[in-house]
N, CA, C and O of each residue as an XYZ file, in Angstrom:
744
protein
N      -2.564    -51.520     24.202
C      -2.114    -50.172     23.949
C      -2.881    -49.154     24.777
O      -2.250    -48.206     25.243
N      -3.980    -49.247     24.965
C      -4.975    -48.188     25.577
C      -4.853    -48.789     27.403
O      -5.744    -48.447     28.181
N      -3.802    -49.580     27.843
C      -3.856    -49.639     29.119
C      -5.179    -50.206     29.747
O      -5.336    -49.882     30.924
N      -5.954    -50.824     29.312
C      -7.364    -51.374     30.116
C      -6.833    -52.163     30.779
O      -6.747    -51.873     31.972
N      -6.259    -53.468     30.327
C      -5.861    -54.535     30.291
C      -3.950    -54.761     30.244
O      -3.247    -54.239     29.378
N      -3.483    -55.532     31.237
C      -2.112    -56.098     31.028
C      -2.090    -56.681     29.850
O      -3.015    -57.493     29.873
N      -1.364    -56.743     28.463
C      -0.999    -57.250     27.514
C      -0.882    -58.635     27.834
O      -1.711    -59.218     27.136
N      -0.323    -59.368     28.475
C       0.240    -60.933     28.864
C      -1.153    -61.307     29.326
O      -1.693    -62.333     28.914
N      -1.629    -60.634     30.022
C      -2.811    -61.183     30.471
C      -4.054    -61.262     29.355
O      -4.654    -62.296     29.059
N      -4.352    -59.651     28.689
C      -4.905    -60.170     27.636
C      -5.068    -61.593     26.278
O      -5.982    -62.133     25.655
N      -3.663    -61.688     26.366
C      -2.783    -62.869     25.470
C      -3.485    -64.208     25.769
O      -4.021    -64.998     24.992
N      -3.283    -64.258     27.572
C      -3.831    -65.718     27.829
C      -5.321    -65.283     28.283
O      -5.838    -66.095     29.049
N      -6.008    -64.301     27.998
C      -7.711    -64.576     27.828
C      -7.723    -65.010     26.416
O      -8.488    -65.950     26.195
N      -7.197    -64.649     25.615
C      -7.251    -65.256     23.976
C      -7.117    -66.269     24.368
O      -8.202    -66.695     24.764
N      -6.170    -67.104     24.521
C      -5.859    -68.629     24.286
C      -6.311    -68.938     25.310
O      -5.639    -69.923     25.615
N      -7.200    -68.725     26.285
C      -8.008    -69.565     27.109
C      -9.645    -69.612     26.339
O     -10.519    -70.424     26.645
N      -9.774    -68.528     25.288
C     -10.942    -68.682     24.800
C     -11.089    -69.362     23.448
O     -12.047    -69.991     22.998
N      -9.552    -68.999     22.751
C      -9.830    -69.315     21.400
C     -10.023    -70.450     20.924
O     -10.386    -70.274     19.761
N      -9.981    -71.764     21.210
C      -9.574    -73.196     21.084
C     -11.093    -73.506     21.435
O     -11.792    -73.906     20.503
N     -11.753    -73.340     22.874
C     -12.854    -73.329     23.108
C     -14.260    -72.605     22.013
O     -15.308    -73.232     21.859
N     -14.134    -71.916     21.681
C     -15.040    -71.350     21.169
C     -14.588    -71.631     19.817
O     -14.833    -70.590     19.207
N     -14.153    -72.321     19.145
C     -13.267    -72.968     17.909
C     -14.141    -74.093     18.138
O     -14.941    -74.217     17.210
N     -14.259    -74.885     18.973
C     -14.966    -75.939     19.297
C     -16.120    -76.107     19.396
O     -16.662    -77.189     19.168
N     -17.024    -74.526     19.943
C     -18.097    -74.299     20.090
C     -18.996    -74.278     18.728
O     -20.199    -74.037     18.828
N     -18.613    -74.443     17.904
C     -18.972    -74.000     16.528
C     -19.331    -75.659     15.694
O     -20.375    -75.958     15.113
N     -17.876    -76.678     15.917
C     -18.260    -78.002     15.465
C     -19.640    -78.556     15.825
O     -20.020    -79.721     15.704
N     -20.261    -77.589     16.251
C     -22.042    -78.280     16.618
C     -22.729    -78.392     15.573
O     -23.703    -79.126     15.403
N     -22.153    -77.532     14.700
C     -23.109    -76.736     13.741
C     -22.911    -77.372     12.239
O     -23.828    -77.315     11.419
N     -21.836    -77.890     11.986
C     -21.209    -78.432     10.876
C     -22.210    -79.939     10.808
O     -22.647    -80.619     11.737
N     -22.322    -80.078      9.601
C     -22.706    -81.592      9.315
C     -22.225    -82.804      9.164
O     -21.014    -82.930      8.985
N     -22.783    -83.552      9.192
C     -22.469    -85.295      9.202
C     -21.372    -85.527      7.911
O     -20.946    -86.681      7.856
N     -20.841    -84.571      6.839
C     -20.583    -85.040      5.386
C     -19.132    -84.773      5.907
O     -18.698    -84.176      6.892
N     -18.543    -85.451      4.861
C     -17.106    -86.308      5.232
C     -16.226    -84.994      5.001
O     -15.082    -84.963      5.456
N     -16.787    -83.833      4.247
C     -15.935    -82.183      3.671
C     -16.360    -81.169      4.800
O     -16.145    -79.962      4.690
N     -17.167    -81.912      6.229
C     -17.227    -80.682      6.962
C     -15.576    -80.919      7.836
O     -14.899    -79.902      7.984
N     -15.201    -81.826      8.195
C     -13.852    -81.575      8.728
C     -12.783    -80.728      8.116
O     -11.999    -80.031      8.759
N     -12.834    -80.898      6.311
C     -12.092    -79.964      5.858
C     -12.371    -77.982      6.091
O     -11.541    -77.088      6.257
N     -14.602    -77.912      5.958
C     -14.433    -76.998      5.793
C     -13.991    -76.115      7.206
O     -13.582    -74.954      7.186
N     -14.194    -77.033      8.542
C     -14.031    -76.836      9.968
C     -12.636    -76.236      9.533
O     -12.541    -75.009      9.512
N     -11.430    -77.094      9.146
C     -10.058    -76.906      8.980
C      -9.642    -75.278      8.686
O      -8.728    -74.590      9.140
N     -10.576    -75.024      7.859
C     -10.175    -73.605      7.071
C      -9.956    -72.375      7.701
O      -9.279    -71.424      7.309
N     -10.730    -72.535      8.912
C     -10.740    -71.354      9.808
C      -8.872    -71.637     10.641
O      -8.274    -70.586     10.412
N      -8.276    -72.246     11.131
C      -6.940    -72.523     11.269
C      -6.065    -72.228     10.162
O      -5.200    -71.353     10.149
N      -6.305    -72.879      9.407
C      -5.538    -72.843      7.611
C      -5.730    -71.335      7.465
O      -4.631    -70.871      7.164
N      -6.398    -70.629      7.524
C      -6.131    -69.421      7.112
C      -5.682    -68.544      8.216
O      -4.953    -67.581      7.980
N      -6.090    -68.836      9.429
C      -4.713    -68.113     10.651
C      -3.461    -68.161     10.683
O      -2.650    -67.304     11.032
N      -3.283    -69.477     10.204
C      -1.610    -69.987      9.751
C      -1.296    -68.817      9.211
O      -0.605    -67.959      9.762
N      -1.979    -68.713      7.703
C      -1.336    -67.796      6.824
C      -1.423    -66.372      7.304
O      -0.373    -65.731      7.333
N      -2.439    -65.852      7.650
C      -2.313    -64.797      8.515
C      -0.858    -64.524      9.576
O      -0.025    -63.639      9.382
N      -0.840    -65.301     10.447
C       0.383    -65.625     11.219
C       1.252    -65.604     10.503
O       2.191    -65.124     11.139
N       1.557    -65.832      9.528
C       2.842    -66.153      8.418
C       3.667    -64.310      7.943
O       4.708    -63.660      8.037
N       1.821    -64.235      7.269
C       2.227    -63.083      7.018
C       2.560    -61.862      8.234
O       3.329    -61.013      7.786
N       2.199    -61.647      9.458
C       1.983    -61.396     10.424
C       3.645    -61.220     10.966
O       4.176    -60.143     11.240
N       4.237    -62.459     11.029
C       5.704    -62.834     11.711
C       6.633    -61.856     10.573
O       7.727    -61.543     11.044
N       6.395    -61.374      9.281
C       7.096    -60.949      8.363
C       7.749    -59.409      8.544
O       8.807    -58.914      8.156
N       6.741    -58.947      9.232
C       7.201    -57.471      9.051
C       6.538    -56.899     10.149
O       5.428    -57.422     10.257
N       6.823    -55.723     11.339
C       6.300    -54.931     12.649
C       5.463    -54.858     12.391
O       5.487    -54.266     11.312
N       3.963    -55.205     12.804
C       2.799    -54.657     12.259
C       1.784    -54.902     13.901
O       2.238    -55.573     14.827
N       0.535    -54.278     13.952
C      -0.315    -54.474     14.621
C      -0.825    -55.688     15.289
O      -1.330    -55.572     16.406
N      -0.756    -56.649     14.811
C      -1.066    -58.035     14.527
C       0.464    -58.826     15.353
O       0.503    -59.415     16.433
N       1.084    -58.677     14.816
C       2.441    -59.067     15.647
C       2.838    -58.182     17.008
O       2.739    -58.948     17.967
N       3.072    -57.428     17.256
C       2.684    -56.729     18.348
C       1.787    -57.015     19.283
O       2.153    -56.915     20.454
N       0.674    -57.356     19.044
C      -0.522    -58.203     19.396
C       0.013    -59.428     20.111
O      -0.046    -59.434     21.341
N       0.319    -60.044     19.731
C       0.215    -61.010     20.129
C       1.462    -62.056     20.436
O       1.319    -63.228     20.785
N       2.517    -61.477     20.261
C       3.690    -61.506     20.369
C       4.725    -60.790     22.339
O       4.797    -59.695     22.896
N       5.137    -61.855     22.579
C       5.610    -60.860     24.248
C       6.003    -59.486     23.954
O       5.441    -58.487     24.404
N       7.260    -59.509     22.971
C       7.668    -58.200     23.340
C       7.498    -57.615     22.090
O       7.814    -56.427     22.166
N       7.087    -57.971     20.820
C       6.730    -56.998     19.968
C       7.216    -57.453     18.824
O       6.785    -56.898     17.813
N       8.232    -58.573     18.650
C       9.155    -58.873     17.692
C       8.137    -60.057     17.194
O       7.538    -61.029     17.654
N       8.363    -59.206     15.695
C       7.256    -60.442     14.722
C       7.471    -61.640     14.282
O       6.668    -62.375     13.708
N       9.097    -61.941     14.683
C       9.467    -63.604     14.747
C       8.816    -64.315     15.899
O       8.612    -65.528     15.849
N       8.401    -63.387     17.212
C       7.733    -64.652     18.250
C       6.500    -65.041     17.457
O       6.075    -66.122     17.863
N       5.929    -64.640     16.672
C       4.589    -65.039     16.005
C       4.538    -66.745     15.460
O       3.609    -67.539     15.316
N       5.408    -66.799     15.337
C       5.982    -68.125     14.648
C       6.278    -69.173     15.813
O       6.815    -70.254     15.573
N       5.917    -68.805     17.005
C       6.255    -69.644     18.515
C       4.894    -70.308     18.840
O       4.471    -71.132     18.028
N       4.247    -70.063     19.824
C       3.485    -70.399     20.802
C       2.056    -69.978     19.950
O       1.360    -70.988     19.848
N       1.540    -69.018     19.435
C       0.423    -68.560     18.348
C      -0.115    -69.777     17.480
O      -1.132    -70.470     17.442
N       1.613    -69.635     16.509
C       1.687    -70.426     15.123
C       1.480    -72.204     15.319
O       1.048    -72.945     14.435
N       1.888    -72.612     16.632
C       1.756    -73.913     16.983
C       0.440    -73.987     17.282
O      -0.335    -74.625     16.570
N       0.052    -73.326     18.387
C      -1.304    -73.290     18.570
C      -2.057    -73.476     17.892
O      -2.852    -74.339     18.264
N      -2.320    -72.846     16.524
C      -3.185    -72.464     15.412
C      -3.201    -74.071     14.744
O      -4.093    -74.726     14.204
N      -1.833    -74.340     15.047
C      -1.558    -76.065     13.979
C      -2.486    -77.032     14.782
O      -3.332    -77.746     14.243
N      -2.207    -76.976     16.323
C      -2.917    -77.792     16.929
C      -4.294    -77.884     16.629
O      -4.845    -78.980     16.528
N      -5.007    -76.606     16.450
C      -6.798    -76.551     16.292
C      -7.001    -76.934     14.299
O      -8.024    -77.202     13.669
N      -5.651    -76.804     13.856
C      -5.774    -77.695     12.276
C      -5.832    -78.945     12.772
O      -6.943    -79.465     12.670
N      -5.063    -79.537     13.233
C      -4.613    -80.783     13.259
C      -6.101    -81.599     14.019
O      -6.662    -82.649     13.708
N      -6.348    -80.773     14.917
C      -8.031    -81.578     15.572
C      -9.127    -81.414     14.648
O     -10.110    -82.150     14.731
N      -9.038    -80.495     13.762
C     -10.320    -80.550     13.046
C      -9.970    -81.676     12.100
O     -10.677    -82.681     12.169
N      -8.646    -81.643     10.929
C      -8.442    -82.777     10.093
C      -8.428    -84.269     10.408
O      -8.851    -85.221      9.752
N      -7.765    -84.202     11.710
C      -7.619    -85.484     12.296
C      -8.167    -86.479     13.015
O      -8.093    -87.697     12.854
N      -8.997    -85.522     14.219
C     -10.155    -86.147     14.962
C     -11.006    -85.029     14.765
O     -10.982    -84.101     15.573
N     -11.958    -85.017     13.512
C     -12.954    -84.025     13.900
C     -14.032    -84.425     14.600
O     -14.390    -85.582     14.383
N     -14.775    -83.667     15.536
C     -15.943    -83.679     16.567
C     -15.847    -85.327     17.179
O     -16.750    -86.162     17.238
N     -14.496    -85.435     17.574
C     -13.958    -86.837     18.733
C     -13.556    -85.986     20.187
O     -13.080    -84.877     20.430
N     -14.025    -87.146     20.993
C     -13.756    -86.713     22.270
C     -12.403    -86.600     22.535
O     -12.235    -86.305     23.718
N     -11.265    -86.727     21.856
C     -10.271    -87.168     22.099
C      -9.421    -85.657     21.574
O      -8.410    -85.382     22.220
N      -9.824    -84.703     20.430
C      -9.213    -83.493     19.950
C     -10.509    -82.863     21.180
O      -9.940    -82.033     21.888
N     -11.476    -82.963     21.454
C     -11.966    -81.898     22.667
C     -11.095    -81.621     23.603
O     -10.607    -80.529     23.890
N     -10.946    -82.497     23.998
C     -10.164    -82.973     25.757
C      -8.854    -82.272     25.151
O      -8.484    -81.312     25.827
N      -7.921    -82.606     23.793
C      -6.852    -82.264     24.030
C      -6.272    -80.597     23.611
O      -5.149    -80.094     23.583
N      -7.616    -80.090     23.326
C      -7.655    -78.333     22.885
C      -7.789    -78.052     24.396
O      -6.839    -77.713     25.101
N      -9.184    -78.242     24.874
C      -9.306    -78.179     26.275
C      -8.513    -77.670     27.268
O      -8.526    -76.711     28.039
N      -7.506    -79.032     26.895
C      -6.516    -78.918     28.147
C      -5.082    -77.880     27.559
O      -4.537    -76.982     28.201
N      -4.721    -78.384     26.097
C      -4.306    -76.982     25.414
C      -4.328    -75.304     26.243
O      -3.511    -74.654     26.896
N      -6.055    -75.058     25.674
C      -6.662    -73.774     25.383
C      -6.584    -72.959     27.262
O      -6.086    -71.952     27.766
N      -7.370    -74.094     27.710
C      -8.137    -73.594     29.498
C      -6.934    -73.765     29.910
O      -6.214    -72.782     29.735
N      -6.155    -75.215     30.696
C      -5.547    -75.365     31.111
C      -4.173    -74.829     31.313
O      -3.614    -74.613     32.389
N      -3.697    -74.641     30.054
C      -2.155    -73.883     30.038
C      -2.456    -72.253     30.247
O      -1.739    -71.568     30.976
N      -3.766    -71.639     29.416
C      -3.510    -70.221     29.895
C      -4.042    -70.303     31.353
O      -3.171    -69.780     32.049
N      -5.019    -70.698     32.095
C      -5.222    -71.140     33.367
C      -4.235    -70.432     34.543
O      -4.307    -69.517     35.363
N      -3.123    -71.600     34.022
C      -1.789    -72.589     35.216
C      -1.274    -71.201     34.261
O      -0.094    -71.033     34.570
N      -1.530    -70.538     33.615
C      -0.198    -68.644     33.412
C      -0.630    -67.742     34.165
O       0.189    -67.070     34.792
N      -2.251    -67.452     34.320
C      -2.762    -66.662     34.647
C      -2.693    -66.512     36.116
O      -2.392    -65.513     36.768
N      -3.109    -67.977     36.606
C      -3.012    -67.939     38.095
C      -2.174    -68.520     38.853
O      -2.207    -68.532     40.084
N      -1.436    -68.994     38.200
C       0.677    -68.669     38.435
C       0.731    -67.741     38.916
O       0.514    -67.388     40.076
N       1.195    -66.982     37.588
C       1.747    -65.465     37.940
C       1.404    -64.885     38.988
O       2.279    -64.312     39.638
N      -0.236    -64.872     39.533
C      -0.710    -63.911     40.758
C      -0.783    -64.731     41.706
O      -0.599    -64.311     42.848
N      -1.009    -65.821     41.524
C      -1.079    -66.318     42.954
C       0.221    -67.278     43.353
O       0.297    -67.815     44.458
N       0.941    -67.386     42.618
C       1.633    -69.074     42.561
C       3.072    -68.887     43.532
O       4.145    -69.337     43.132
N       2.981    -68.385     44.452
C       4.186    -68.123     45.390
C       4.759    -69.460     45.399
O       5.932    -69.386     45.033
N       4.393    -70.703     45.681
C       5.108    -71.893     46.106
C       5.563    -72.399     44.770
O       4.667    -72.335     43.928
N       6.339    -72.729     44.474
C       6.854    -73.309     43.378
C       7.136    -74.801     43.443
O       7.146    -75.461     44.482
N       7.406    -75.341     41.993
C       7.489    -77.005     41.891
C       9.004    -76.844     42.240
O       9.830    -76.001     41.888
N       9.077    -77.790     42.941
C      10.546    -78.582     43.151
C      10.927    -78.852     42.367
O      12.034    -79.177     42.793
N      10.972    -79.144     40.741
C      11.517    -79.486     40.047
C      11.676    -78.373     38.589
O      12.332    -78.409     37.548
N      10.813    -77.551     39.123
C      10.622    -76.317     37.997
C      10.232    -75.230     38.653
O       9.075    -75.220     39.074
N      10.899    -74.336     38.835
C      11.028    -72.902     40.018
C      10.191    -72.402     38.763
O       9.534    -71.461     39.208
N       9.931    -72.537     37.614
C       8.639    -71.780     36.910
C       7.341    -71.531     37.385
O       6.558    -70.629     37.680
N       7.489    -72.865     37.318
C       5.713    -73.511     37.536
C       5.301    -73.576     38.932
O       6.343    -73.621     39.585
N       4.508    -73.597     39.545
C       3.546    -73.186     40.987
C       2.843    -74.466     41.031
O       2.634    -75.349     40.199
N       2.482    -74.256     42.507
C       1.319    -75.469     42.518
C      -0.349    -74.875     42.741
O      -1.384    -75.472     43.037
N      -0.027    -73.262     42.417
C      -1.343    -72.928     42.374
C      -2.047    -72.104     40.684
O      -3.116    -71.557     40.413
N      -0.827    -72.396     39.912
C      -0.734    -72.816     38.421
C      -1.307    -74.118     37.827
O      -2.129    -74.394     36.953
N      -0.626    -74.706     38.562
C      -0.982    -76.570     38.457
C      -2.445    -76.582     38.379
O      -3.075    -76.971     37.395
N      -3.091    -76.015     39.761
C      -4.133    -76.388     40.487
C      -5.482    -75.600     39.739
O      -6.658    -75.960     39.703
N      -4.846    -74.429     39.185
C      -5.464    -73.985     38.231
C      -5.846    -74.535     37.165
O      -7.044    -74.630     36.899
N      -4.738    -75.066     36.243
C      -4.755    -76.176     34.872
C      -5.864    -77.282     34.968
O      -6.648    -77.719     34.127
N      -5.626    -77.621     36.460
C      -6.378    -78.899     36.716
C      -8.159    -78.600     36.779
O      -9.108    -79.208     36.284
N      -8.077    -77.560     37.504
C      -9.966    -77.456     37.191
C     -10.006    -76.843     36.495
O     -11.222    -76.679     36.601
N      -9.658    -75.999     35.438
C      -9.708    -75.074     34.273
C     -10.340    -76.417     33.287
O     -11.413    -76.699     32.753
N      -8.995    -77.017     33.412
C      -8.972    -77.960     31.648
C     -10.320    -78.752     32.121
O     -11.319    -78.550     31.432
N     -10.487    -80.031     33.736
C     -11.363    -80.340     33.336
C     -12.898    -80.059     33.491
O     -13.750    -80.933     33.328
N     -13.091    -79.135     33.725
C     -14.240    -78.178     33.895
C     -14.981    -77.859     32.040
O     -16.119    -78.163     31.683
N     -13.868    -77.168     31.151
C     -13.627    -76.854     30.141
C     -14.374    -78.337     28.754
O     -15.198    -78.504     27.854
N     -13.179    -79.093     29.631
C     -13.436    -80.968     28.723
C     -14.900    -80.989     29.079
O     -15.712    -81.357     28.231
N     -15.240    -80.662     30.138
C     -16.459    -81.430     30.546
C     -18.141    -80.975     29.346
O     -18.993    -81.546     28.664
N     -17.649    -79.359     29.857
C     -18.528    -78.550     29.566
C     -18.704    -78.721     27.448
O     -19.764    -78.650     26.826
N     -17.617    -78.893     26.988
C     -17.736    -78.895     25.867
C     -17.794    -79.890     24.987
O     -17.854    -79.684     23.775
N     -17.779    -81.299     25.629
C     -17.601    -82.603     25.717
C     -19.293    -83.127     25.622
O     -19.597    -84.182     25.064
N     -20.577    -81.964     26.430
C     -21.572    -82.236     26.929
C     -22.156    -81.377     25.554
O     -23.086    -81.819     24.881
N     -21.500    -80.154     25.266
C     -21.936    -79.255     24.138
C     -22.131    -80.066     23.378
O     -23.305    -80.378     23.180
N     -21.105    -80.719     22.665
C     -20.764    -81.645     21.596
C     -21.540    -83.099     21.555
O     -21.441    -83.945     20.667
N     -22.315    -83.161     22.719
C     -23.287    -84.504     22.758
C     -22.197    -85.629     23.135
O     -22.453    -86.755     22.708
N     -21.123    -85.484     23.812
C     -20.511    -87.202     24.751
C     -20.359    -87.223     25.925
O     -20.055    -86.259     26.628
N     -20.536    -88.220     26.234
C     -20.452    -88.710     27.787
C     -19.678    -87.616     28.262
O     -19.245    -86.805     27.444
N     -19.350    -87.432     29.983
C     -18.196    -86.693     30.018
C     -17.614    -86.807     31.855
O     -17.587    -85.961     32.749
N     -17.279    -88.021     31.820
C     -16.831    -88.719     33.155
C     -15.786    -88.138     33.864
O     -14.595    -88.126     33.554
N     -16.353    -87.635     34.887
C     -15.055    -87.165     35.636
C     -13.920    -87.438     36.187
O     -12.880    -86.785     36.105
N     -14.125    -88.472     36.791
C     -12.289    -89.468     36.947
C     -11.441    -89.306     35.733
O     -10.491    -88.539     35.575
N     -11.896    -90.066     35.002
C     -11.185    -90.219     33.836
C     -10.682    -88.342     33.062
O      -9.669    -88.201     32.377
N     -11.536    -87.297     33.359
C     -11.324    -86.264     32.854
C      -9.951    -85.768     33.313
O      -8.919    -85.631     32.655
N     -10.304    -85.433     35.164
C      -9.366    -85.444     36.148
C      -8.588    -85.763     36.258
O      -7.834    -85.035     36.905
N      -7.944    -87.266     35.704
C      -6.419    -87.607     35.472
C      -6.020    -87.173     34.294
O      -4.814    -86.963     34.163
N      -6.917    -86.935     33.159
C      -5.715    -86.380     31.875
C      -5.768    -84.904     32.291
O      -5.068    -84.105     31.670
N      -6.594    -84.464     33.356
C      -6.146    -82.953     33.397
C      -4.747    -82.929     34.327
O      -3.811    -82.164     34.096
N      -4.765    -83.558     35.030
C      -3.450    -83.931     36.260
C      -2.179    -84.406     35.693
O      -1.187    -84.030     36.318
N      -1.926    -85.297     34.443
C      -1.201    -85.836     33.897
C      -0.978    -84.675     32.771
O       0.229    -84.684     32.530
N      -1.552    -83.791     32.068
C      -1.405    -82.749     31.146
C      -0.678    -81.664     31.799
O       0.055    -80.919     31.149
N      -0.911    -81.503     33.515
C      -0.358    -80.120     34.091
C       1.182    -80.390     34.416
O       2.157    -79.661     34.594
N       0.920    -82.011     34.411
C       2.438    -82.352     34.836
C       3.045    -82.446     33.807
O       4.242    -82.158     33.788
N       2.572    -82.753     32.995
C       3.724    -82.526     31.368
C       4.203    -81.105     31.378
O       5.292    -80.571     31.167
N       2.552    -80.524     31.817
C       3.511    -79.108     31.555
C       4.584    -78.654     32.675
O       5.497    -77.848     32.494
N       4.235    -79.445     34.052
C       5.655    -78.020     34.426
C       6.889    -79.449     34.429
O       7.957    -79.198     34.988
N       6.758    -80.523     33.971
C       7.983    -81.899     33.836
C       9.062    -81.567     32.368
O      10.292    -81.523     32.407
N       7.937    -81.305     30.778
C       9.019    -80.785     30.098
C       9.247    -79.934     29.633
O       8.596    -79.902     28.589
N       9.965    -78.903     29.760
C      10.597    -78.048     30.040
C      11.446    -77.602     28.306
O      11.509    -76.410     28.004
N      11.872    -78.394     27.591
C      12.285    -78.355     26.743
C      10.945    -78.176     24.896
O      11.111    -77.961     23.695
N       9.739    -78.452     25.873
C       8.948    -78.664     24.681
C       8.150    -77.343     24.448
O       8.094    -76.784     25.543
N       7.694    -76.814     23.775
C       6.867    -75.942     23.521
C       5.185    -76.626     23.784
O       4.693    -77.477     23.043
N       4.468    -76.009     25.041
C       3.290    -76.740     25.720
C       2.274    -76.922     25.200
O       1.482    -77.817     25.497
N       2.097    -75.844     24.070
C       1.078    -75.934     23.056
C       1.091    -77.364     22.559
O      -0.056    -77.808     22.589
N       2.059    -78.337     22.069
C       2.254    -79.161     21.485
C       2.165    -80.548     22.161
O       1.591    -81.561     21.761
N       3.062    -80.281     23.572
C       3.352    -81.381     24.640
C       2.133    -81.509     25.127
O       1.514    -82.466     24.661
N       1.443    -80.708     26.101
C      -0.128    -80.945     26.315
C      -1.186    -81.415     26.122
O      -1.839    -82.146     26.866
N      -1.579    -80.787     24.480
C      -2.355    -81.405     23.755
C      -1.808    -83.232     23.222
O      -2.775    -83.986     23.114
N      -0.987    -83.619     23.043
C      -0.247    -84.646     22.672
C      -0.444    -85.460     23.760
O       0.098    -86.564     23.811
């Protein structure tokens, strides 16, 4: 609203930070079998936030929404938010929900950010997507895996990083039909 910042662009500094620094925090939680739940809570209650949020024009939807309409809240946000539930309940503090927020969080806002400004050449198979989007995703996410992979106390091998970041950018500009929040991390 105050013009500092492009809105879209602001959007994907959020989701290039939020997932990450969501992660930054599982350091701190303990060994007991109720810290994955209490990790969970911070998602679980964005949901509902988001819920309420998508209901009616408000600040919050506007926010964070493209054009203002509080049903997009329920898109790309609301999935998002499930994904950083779903890693804390499911794989909490595994290398396997790092890598796949990671490439989520860095990678997709990444391959938006430096698309949009730089990405003149486009994929042959998706006039969306760029190959300097791609190229972005690719050292974003595994730069991101690495760094928080090392936070978190695991190994953090680069070959192996490097192809799920390469194989994640290509999901993203290959399907086309999925919402990336979901396809990516997956």
């Amino acid at each position: 609203e105050r013009g500092v910042i492009d809105a879209k662009l602001a959007r994907k500094i959020v989701h290039c930070g939020s997932g990450p620094l969501y992660l930054l925090v599982w350091r701190f939680y303990s060994d007991a079998a109720l810290a994955r739940v209490i990790a969970a809570l911070v998602p679980a209650l964005n949901i509902v936030k988001l819920q309420k949020a998508a209901q009616d024009d408000n600040e919050l939807s506007r926010a964070i929404s493209r054009s203002g309409d509080p049903s997009e809240v329920l898109g790309g946000p609301y999935v998002y938010t499930w994904v950083l539930l779903l890693a804390a309940l499911l794989a909490f503090r595994t290398p396997a929900a790092i890598v796949a927020v990671a490439q989520m969080a860095v990678g997709d806002g990444l391959a938006d950010i430096i698309g949009r400004r730089f990405g003149r050449q486009k994929w042959f198979c998706n006039p969306e997507k760029s190959y300097a989007g791609s190229l972005a995703f690719v050292l974003g996410a595994t730069v991101a895996s690495m760094g928080l992979l090392r936070w978190l106390a695991f190994p953090a091998p680069l070959a192996p990083l490097v192809a799920i970041s390469v194989i994640c950018a290509l999901v993203e500009v290959l399907l086309t039909d999925v919402d990336d929040n979901v396809s990516v991390p997956l």
